[in-house]
PDB file of C-alpha atoms in Angstrom:
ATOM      1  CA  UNK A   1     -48.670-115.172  12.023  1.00  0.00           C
ATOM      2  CA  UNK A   2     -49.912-111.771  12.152  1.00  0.00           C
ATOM      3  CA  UNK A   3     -48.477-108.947  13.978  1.00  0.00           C
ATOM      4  CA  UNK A   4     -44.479-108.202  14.775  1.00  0.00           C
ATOM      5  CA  UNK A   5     -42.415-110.853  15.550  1.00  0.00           C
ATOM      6  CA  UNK A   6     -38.492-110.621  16.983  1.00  0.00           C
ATOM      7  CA  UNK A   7     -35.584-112.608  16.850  1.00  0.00           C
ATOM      8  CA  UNK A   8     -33.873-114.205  18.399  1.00  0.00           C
ATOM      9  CA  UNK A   9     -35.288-113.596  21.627  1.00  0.00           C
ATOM     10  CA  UNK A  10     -32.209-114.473  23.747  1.00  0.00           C
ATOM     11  CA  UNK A  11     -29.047-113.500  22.682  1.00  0.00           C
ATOM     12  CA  UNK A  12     -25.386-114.115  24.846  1.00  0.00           C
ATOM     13  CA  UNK A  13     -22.554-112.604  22.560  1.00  0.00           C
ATOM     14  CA  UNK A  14     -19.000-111.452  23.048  1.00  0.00           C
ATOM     15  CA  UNK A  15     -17.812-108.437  23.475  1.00  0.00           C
ATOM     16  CA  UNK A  16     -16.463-107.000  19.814  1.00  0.00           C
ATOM     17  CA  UNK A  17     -18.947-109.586  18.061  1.00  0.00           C
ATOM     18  CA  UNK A  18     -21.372-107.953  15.250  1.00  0.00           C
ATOM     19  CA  UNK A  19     -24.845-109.486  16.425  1.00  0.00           C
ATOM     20  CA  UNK A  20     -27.736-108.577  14.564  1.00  0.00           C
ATOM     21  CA  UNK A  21     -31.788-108.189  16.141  1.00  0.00           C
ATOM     22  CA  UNK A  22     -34.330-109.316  13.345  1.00  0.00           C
ATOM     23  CA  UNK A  23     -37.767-107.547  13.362  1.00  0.00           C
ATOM     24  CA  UNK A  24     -40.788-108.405  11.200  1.00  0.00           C
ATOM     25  CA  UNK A  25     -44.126-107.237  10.631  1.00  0.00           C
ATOM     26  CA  UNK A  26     -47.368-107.875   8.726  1.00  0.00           C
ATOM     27  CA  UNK A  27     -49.193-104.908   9.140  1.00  0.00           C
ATOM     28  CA  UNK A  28     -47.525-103.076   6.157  1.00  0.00           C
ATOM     29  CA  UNK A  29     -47.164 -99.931   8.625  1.00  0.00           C
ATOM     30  CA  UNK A  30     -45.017 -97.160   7.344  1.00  0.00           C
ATOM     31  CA  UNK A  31     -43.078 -96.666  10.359  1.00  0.00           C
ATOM     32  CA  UNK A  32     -40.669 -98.871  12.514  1.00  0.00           C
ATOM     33  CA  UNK A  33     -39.061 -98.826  16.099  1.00  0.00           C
ATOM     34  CA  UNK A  34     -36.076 -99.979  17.939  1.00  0.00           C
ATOM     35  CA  UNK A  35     -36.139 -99.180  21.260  1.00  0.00           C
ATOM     36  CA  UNK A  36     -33.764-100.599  24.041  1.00  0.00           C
ATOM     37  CA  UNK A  37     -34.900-100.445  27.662  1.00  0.00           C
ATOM     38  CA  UNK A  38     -32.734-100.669  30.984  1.00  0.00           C
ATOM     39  CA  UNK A  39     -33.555-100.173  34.184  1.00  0.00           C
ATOM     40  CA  UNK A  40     -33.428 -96.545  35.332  1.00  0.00           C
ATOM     41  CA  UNK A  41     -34.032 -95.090  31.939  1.00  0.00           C
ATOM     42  CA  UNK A  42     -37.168 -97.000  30.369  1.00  0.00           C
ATOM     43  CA  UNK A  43     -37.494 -97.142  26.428  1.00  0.00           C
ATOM     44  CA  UNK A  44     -34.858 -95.008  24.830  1.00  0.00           C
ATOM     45  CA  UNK A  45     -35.195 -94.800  21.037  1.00  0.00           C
ATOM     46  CA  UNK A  46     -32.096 -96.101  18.747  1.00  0.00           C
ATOM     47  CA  UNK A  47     -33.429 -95.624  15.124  1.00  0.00           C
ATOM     48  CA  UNK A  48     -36.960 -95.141  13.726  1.00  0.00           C
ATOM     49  CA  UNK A  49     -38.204 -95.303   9.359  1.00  0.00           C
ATOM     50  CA  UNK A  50     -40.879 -93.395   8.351  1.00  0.00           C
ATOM     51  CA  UNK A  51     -40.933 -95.956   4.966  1.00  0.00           C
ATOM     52  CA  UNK A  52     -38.697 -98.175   2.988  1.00  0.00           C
ATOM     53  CA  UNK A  53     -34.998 -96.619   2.372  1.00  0.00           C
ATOM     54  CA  UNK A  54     -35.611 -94.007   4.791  1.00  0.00           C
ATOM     55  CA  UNK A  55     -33.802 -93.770   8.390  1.00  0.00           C
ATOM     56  CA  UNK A  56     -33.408 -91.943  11.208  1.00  0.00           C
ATOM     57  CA  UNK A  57     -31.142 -91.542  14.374  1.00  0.00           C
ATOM     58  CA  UNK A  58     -32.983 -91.606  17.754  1.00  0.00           C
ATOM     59  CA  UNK A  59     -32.018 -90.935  20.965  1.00  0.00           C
ATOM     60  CA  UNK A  60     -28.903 -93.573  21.635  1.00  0.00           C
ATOM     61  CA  UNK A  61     -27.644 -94.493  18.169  1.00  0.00           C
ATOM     62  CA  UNK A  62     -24.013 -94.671  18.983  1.00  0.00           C
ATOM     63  CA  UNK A  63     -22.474 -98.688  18.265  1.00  0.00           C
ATOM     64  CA  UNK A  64     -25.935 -99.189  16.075  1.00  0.00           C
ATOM     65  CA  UNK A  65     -26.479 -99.429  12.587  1.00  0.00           C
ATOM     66  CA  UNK A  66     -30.308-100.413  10.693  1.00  0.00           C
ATOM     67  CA  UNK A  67     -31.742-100.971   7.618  1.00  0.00           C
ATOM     68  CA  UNK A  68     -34.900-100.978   5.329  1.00  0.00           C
ATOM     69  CA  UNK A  69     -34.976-102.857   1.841  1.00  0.00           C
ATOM     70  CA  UNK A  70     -38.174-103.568   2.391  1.00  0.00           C
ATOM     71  CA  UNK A  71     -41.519-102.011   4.190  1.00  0.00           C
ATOM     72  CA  UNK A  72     -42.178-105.170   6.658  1.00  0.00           C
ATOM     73  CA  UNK A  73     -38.029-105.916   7.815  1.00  0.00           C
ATOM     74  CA  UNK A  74     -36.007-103.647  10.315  1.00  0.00           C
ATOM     75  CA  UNK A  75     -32.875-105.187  11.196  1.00  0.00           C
ATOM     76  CA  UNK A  76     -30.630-104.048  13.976  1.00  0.00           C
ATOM     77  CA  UNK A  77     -26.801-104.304  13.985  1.00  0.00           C
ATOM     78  CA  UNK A  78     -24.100-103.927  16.643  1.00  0.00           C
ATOM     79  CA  UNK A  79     -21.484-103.547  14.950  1.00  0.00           C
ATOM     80  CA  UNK A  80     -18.955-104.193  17.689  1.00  0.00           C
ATOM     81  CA  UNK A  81     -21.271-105.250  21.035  1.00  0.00           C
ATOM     82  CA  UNK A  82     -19.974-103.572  24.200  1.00  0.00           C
ATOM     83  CA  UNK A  83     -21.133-104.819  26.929  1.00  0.00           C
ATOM     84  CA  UNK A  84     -23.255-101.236  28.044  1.00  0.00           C
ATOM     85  CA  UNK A  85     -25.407-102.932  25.162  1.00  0.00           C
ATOM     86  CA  UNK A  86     -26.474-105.358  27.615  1.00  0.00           C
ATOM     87  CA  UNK A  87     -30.129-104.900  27.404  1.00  0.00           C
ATOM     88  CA  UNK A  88     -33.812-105.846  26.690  1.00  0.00           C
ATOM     89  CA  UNK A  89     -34.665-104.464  22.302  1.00  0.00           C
ATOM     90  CA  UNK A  90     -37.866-103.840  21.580  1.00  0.00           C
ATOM     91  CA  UNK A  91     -38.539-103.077  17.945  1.00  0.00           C
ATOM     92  CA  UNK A  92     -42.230-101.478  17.598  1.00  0.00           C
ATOM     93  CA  UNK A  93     -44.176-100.324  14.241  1.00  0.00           C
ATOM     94  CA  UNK A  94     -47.323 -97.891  13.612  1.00  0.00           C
ATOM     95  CA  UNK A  95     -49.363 -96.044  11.009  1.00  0.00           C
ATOM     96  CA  UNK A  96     -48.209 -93.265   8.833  1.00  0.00           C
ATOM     97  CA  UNK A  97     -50.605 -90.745  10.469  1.00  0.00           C
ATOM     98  CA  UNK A  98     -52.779 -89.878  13.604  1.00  0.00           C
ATOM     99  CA  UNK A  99     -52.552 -90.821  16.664  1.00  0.00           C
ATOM    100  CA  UNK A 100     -49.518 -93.072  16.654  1.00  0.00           C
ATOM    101  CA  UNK A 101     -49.959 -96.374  18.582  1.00  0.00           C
ATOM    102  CA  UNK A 102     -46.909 -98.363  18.595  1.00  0.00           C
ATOM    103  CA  UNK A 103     -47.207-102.067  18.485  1.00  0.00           C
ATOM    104  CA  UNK A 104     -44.424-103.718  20.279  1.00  0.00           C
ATOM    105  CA  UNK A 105     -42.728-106.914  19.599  1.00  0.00           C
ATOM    106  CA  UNK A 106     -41.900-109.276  22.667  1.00  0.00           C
ATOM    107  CA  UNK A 107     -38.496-108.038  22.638  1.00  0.00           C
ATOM    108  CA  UNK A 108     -34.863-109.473  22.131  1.00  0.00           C
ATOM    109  CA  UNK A 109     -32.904-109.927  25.732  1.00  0.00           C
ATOM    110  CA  UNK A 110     -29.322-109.563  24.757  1.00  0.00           C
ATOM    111  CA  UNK A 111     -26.549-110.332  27.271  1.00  0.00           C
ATOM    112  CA  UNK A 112     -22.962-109.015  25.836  1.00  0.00           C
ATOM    113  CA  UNK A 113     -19.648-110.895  27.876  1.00  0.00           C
TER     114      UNK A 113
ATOM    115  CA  UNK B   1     -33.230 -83.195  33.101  1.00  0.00           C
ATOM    116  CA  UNK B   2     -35.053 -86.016  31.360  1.00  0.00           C
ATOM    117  CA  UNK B   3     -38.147 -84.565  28.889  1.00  0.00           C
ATOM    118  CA  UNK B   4     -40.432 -87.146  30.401  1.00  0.00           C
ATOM    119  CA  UNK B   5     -40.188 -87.879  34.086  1.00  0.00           C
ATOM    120  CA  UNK B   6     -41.576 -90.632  35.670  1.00  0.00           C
ATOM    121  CA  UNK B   7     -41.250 -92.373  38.961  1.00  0.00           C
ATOM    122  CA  UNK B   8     -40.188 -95.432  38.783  1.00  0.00           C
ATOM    123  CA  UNK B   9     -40.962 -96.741  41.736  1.00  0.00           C
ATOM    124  CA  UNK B  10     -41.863 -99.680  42.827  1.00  0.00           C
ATOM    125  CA  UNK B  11     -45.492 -99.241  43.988  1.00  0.00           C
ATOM    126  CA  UNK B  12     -46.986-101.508  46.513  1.00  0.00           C
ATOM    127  CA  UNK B  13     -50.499-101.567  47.201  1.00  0.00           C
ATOM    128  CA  UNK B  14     -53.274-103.797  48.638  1.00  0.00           C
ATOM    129  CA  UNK B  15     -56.240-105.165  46.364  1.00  0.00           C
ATOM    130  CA  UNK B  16     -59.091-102.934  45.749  1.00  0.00           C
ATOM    131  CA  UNK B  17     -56.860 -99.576  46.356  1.00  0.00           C
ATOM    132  CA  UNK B  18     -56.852 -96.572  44.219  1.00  0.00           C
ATOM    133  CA  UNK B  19     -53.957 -96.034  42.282  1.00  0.00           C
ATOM    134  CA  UNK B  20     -52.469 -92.812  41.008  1.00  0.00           C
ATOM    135  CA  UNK B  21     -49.558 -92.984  38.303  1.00  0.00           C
ATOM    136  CA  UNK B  22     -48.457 -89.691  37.227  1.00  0.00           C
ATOM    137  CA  UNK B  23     -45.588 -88.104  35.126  1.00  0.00           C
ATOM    138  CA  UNK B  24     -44.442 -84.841  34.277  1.00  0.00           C
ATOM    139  CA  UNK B  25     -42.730 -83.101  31.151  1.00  0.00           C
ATOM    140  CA  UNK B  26     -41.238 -80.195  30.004  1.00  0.00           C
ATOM    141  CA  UNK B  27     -41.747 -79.785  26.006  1.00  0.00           C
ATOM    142  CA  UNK B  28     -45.021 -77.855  25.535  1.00  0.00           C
ATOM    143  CA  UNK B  29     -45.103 -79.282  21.990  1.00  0.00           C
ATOM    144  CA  UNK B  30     -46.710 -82.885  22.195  1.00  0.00           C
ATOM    145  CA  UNK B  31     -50.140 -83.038  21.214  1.00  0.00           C
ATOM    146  CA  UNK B  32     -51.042 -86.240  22.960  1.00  0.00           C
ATOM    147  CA  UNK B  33     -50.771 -88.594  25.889  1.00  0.00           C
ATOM    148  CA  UNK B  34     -50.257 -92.087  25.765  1.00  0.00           C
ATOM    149  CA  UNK B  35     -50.179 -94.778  29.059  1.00  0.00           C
ATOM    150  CA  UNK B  36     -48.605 -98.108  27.904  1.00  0.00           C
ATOM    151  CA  UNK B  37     -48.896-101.107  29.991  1.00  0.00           C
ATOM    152  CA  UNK B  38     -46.123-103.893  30.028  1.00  0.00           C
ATOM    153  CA  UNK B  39     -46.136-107.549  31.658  1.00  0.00           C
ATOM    154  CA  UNK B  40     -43.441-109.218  32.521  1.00  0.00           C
ATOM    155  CA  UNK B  41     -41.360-110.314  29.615  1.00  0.00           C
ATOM    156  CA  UNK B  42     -43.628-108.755  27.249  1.00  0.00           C
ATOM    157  CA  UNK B  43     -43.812-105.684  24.846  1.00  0.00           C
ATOM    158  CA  UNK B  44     -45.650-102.664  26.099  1.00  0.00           C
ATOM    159  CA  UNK B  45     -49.323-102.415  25.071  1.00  0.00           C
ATOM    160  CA  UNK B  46     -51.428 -99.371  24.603  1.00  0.00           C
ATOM    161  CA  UNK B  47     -54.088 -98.954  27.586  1.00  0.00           C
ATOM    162  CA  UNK B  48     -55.423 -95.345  26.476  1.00  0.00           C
ATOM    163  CA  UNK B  49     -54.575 -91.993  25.119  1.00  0.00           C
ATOM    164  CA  UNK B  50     -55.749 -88.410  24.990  1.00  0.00           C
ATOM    165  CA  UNK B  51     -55.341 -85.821  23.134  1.00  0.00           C
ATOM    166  CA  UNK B  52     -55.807 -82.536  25.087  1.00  0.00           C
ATOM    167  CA  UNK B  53     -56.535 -81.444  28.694  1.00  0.00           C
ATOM    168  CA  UNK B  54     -59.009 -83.125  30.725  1.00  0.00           C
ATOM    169  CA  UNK B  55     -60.562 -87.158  31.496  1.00  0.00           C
ATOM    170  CA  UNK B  56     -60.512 -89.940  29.772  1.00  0.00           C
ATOM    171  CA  UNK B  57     -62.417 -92.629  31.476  1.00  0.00           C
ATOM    172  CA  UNK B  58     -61.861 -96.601  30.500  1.00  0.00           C
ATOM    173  CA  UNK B  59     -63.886 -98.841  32.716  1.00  0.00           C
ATOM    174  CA  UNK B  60     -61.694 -98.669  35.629  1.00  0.00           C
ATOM    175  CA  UNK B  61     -59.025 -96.813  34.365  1.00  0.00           C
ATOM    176  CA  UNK B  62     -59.199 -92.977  33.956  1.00  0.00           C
ATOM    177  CA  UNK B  63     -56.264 -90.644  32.458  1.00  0.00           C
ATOM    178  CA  UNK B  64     -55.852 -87.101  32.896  1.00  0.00           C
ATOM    179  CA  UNK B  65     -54.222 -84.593  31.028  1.00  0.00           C
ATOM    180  CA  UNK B  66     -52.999 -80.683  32.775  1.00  0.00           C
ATOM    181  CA  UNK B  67     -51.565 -79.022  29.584  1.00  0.00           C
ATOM    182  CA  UNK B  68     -51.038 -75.758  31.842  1.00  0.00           C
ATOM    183  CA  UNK B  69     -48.977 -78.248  34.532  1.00  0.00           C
ATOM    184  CA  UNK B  70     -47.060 -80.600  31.715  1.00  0.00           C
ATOM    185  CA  UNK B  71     -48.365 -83.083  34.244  1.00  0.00           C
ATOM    186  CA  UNK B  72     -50.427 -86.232  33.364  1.00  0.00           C
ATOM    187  CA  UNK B  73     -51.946 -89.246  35.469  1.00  0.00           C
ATOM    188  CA  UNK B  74     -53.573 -92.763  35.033  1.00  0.00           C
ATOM    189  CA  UNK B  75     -56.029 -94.075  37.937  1.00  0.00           C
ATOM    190  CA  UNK B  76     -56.762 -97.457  38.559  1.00  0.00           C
ATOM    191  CA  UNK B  77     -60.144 -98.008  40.486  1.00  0.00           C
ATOM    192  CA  UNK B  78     -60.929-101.213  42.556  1.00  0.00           C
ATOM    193  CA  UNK B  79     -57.305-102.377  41.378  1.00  0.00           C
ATOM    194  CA  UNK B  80     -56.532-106.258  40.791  1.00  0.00           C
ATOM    195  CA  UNK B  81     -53.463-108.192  40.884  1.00  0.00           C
ATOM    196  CA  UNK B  82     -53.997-108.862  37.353  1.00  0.00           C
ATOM    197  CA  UNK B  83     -52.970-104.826  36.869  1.00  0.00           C
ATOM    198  CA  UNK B  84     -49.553-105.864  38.205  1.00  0.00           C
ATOM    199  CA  UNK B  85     -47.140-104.362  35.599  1.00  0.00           C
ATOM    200  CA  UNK B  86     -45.264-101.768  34.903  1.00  0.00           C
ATOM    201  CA  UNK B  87     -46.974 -98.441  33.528  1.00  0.00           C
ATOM    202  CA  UNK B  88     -44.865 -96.167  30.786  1.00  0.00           C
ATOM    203  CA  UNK B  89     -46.154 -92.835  29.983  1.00  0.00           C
ATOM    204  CA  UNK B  90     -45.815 -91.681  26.566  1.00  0.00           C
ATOM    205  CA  UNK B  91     -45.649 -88.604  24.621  1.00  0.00           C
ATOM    206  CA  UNK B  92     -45.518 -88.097  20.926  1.00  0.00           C
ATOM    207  CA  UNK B  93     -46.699 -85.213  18.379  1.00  0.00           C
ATOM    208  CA  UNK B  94     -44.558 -83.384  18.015  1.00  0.00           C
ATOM    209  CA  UNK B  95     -44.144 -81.365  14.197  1.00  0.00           C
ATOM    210  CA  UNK B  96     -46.382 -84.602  13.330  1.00  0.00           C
ATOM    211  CA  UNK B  97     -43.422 -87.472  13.746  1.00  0.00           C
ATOM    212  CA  UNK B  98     -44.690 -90.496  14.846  1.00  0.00           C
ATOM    213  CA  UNK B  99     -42.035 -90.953  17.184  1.00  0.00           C
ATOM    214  CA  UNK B 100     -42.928 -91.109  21.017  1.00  0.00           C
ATOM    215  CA  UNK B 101     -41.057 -90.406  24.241  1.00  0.00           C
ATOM    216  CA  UNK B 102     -41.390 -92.778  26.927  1.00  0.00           C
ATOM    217  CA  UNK B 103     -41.162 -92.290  31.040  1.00  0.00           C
ATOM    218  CA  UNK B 104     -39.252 -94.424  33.112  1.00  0.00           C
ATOM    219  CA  UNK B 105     -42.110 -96.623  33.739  1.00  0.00           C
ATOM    220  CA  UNK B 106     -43.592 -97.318  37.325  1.00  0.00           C
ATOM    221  CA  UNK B 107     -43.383-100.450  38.550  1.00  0.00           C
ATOM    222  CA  UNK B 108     -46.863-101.640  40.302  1.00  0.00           C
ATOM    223  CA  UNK B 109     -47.746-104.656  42.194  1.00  0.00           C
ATOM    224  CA  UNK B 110     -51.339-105.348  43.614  1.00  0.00           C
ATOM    225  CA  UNK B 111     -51.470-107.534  46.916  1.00  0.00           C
ATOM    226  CA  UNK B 112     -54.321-109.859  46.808  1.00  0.00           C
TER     227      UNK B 112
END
């Protein structure tokens, strides 16, 4: 199917556990998302790629660790879930230039006990 | 302080009412304005963007930009209960990343 899928979409791990958010798309856009959002302080941005190979911190990349082998995959790791990483992921991709739309996935609930 | 601020809410109105979403910001830098629109248990979606000061009308929906304020606002005319959702300003542009900044969101319900 076209577009950006997520998975899994629910998620209950335990605290300490490495868990790890899978995002795919099939637009072949040069840059990719992960957002988490909580009540009280919306989407804040974990990591964003501007291409294959290339990373970048965001806003709240403490506990988080991603990677890009290859244009269309952006995983997301916790490497040792905490249970303040209790929230709703939202992984997101757009264009290399202009106005930049992000297209959102339907998001990965994860619940950390 | 927050660089996007955004009332969260929740909003309450009755069908048919005008509604007024607004948020402010404090980096002069981004270039354009962006109003995302999320369901329930779904990603955000892109309802319309501008790129300087002034309107931007969209059937019902009209989005305004005050550079010289760092404010910006989304009306809904002759709102339905299908516009229940939350609304998340957006802001991006800066030194040409692609990145945006999000608001809070504002949660809106329409009473039929």
């Amino acid at each position: 199917d076209a577009g950006i899928t997520q998975s899994p979409r629910y998620k209950i791990t335990e605290t300490g556990r490495q868990v790890t958010l899978m995002c795919h798309q099939t637009w072949s856009h040069s840059y990719m998302f992960w957002y988490r959002q909580d009540l009280g302080h919306g989407l804040r941005l974990i990591y964003y790629s501007a291409a294959a190979d290339i990373t970048d911190k965001g806003e709240v990349p403490d506990g988080y660790v991603v990677s890009r082998s290859k244009t269309e995959n952006f995983p997301l790791t916790l490497e040792s879930a905490t249970r303040s990483q209790t929230s709703v992921y939202f992984c997101a991709s757009s264009v290399k230039q202009g106005i930049s739309e992000a297209f959102f996935g339907q998001g990965t609930r994860l619940t950390v006990v | 302080q927050k660089e996007v601020e955004q009332d969260p809410g929740p909003l309450s109105v009755p069908e048919g009412a005008i509604v007024s979403l607004n948020c402010t910001y404090s980096n002069s830098a981004f270039q354009y304005f962006m109003w995302y629109r999320q369901y329930s248990r779904k990603g955000p979606e892109l309802l319309m963007y501008t790129y300087s000061s002034g309107n931007k009308e969209d059937g019902r929906f009209t989005a305004q930009v005050d550079k010289s304020s760092k404010y910006i606002s989304l009306f809904i005319r002759d709102s339905q209960p299908s516009d229940s959702a939350t609304y998340l300003c957006a802001m991006g542009g800066i030194q040409g990343a692609q990145k945006l900044v999000f608001g809070q969101g504002t949660r809106l319900t329409i009473n039929p």
